Coordinates of C-alpha atoms and ligand atoms in Angstrom, one line a residue:
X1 CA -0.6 -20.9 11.0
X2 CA 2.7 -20.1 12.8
X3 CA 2.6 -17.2 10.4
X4 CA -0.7 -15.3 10.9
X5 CA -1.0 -16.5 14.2
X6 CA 1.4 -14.1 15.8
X7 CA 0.4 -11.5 13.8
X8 CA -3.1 -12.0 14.6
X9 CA -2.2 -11.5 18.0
X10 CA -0.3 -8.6 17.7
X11 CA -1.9 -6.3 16.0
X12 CA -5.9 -7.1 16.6
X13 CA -7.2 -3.8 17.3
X14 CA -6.8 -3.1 13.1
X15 CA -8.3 -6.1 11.6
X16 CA -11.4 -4.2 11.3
X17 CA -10.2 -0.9 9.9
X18 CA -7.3 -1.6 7.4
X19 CA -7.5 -3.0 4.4
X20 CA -4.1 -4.1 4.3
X21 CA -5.2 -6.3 7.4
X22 CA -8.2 -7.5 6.2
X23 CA -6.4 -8.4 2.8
X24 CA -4.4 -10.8 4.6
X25 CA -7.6 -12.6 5.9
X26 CA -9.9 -12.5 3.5
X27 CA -7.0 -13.5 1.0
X28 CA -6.5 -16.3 3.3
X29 CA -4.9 -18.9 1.5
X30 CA -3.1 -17.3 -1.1
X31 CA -1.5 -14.5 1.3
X32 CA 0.0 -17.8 4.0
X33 CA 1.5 -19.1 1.1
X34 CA 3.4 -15.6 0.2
X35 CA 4.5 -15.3 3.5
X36 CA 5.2 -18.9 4.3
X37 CA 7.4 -19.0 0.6
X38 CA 9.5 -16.2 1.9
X39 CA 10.3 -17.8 5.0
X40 CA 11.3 -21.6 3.7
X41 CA 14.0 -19.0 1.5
X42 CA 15.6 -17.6 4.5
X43 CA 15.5 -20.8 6.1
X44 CA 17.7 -22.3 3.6
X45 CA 20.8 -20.8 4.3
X46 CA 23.8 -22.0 1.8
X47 CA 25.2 -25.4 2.5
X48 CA 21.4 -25.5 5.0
X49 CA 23.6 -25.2 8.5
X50 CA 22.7 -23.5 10.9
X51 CA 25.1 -21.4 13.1
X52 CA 25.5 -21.9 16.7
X53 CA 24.8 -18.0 18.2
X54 CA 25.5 -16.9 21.5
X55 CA 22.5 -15.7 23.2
X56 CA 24.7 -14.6 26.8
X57 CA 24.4 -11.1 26.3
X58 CA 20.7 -11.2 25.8
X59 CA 20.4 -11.0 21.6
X60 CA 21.7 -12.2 18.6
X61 CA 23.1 -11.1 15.9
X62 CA 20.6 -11.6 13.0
X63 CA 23.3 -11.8 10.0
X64 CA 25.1 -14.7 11.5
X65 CA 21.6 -17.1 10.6
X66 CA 20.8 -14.9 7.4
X67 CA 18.9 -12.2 8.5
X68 CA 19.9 -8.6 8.8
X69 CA 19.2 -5.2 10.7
X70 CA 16.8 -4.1 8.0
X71 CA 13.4 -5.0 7.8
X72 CA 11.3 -5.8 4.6
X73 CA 9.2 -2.9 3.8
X74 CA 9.2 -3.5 0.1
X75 CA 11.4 -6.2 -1.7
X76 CA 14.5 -4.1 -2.3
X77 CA 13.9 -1.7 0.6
X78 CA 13.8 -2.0 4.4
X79 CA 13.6 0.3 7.5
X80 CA 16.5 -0.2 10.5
X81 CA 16.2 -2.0 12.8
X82 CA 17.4 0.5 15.2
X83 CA 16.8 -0.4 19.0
X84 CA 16.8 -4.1 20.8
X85 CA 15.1 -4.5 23.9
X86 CA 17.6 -6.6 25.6
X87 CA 16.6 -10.8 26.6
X88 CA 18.2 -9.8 29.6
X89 CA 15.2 -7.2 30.7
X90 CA 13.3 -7.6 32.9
X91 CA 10.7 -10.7 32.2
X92 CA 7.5 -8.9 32.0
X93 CA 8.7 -6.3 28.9
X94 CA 9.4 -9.7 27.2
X95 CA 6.0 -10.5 27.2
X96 CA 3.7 -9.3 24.4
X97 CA 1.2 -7.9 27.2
X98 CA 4.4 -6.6 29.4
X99 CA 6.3 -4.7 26.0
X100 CA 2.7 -3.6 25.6
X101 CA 2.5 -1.8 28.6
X102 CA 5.9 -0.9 28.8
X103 CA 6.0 1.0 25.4
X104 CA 2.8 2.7 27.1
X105 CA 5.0 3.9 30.2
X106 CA 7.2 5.9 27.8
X107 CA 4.9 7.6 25.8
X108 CA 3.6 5.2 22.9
X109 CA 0.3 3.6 22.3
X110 CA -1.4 0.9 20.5
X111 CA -5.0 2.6 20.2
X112 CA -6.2 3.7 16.8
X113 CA -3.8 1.5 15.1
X114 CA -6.4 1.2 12.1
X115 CA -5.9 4.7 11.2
X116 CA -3.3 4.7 8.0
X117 CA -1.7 1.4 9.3
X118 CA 0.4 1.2 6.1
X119 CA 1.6 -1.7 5.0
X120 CA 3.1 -4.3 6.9
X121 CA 6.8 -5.2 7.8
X122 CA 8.4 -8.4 7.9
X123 CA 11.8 -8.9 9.8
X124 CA 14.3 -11.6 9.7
X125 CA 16.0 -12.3 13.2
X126 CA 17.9 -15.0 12.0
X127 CA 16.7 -17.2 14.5
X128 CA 15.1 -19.7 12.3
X129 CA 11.5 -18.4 12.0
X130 CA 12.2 -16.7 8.7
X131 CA 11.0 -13.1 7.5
X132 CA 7.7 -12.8 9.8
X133 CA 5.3 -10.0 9.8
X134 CA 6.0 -7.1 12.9
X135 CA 4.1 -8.3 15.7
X136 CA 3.5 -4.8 17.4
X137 CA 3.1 -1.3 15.8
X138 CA 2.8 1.3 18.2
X139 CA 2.4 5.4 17.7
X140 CA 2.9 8.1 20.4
X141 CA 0.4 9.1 22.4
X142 CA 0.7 13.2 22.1
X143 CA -2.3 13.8 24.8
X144 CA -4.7 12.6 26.5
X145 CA -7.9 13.2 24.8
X146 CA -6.5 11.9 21.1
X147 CA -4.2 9.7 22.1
X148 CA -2.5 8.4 19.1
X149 CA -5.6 9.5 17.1
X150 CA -4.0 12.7 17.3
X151 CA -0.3 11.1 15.6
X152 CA -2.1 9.7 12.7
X153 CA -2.9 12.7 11.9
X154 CA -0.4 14.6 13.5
X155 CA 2.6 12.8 12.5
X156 CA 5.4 11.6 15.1
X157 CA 7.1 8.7 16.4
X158 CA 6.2 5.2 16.0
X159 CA 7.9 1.8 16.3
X160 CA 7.1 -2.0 14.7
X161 CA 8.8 -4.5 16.8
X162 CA 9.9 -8.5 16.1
X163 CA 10.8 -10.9 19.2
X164 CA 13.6 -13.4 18.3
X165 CA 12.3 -16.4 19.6
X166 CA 12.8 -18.6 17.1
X167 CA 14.8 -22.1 18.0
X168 CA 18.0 -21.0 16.6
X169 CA 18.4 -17.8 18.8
X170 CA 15.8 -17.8 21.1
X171 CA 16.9 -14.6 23.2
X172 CA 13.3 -13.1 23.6
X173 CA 14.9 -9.9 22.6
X174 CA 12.3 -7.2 21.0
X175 CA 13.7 -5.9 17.5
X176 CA 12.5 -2.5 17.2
X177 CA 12.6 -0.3 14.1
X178 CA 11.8 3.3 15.3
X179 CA 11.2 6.6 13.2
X180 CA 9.7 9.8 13.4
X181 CA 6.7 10.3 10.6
X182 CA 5.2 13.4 8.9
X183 CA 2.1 13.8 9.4
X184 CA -0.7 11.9 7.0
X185 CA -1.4 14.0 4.5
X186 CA 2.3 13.2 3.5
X187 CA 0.8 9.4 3.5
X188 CA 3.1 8.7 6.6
X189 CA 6.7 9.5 4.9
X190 CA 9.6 9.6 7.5
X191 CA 10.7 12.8 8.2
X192 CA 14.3 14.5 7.4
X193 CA 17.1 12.0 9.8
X194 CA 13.2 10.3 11.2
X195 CA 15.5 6.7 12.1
X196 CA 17.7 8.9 14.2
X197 CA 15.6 11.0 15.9
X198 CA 12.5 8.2 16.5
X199 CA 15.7 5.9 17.9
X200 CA 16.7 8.8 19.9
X201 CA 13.7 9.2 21.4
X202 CA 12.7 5.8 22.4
X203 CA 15.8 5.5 24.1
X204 CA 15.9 8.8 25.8
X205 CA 12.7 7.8 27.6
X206 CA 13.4 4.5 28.3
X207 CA 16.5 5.9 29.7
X208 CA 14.4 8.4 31.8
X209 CA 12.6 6.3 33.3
X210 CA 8.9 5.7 33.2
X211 CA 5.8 5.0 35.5
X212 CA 3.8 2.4 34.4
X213 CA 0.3 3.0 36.5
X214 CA -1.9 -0.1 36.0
X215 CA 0.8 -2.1 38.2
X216 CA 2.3 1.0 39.5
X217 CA 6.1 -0.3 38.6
X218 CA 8.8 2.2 37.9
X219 CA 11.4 1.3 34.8
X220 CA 14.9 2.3 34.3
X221 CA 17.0 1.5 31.3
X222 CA 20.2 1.0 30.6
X223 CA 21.6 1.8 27.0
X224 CA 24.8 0.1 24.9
X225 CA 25.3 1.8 21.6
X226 CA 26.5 -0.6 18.7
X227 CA 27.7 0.1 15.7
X228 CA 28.8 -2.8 13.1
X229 CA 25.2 -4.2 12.7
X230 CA 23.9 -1.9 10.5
X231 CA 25.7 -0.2 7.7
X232 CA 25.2 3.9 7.8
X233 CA 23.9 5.4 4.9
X234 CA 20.8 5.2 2.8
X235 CA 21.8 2.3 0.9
X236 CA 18.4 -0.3 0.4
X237 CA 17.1 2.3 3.3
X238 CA 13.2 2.8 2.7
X239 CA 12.7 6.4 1.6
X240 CA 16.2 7.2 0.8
X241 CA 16.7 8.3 4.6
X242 CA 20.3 7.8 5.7
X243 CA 20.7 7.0 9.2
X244 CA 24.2 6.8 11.3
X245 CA 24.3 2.8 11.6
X246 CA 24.1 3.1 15.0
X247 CA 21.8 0.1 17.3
X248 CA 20.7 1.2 21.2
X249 CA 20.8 -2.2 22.9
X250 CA 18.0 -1.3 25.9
X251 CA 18.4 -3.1 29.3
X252 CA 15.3 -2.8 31.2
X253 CA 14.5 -2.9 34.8
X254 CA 12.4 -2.3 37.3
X255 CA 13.8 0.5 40.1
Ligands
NAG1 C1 7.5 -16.3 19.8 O1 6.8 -15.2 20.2 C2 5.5 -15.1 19.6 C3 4.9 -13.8 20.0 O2 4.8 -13.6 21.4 C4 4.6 -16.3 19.9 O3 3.4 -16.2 19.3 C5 5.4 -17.5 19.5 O4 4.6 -18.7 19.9 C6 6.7 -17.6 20.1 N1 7.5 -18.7 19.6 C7 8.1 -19.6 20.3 C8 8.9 -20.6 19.6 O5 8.1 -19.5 21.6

């Protein structure tokens, strides 16, 4: 339950058109106890402590409870987790609907998900809830009239983002693995440096600022680059795409 429910929520605009999805449903049973085995193994960290992690600066280190700047895209490989929307944001873009709308203001969007979803990517935060599935997927919008129709086909930047909210590092940060795609005939590969440049350019608009028109709110960023968390390279890097190791830690607030 704690493990589809999120999910469910998430990502319900492609229940009906990907089979990946609708695998997970229809495979009810068997697929919560796949996901829910994985977790109970991150849970139990050697000697089953868990770390005390400070949260003041609005994340958390994921190692430090056993997770890791990766995600799970396949059991050996994983694609970086390469941008953290800071706890310390503004409250609305720590909200599911808020991030939602956010992510809008700078140019991505949620609609057509269903269209070559691919599979889908499970994260450990190391904040206690284990390797969970992403909770967002989002693809930018290129114009108007196709909206992010047009990037399925098209190709272009996309994100999958985690909250860590679990008990044992409850920031509310969003974990955000960005990349730039080719376009689907290539079935969705990531283009030549695509962790870079998709990072790069979520950041750059954030940092540009962005008008959010529903609410009519205006957002500003603030960006901290951190290296450490994530080793650069290609090493256990989905694709074989090495990226610089470097993690844009977003501050986001209204001006
Ligand atoms: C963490 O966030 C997810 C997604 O918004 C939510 O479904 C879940 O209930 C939250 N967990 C906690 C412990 O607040």
């Amino acid at each position: 339950m704690l493990i589809i429910f999120p999910f469910a929520a998430g990502v319900l605009l492609s229940l009906n058109l990907s089979p990946t999805v609708s695998a997970l449903f229809v495979r009810d049973g068997s697929e919560q106890a796949v996901l829910s085995e994985s977790n109970s193994n991150s849970i139990a960290l050697p000697g089953g402590e868990w770390e005390e992690v400070d949260i003041s600066e609005g994340w958390a280190d994921p190692r430090i409870n056993g997770g890791r700047l990766l995600d799970f895209t396949a059991p050996l490989l994983g694609e970086p987790l390469n941008v953290i929307l800071s706890g310390l944001s503004d409250p609305y873009v720590l909200t599911e609907e808020g991030f939602r709308e956010y992510t809008k203001s700078i140019g991505y969007s949620n609609e057509c998900l269903g269209l070559h979803i691919g599979n889908i990517h499970k994260a450990d935060l190391g904040d206690g809830n284990g390797r969970t599935p992403e909770l967002y997927l989002a693809r930018q919008a290129y114009f108007p009239v196709w909206g992010t129709c047009w990037e399925s086909i098209a190709g272009g930047h996309h994100f999958r983002a985690w909250r860590q909210n679990g008990t044992h590092a409850d920031s509310g940060a969003w974990f955000i693995g960005a990349s730039k795609e080719e376009h689907s005939q290539k079935r969705h590969k990531i283009v030549e440096n695509g962790y870079n440049l998709g990072r790069d350019w979520f950041v750059e608009s954030a940092v540009a600022g962005s008008h959010q028109k529903g609410r009519n709110v205006w957002w500003g960023a603030e960006v901290e680059w951190r290296t450490g968390l994530l080793e650069p390279g290609s090493n256990g890097v989905n694709h074989g795409i090495a990226q610089d190791g470097r993690v844009a830690v977003l501050t986001v607030f209204r001006v």
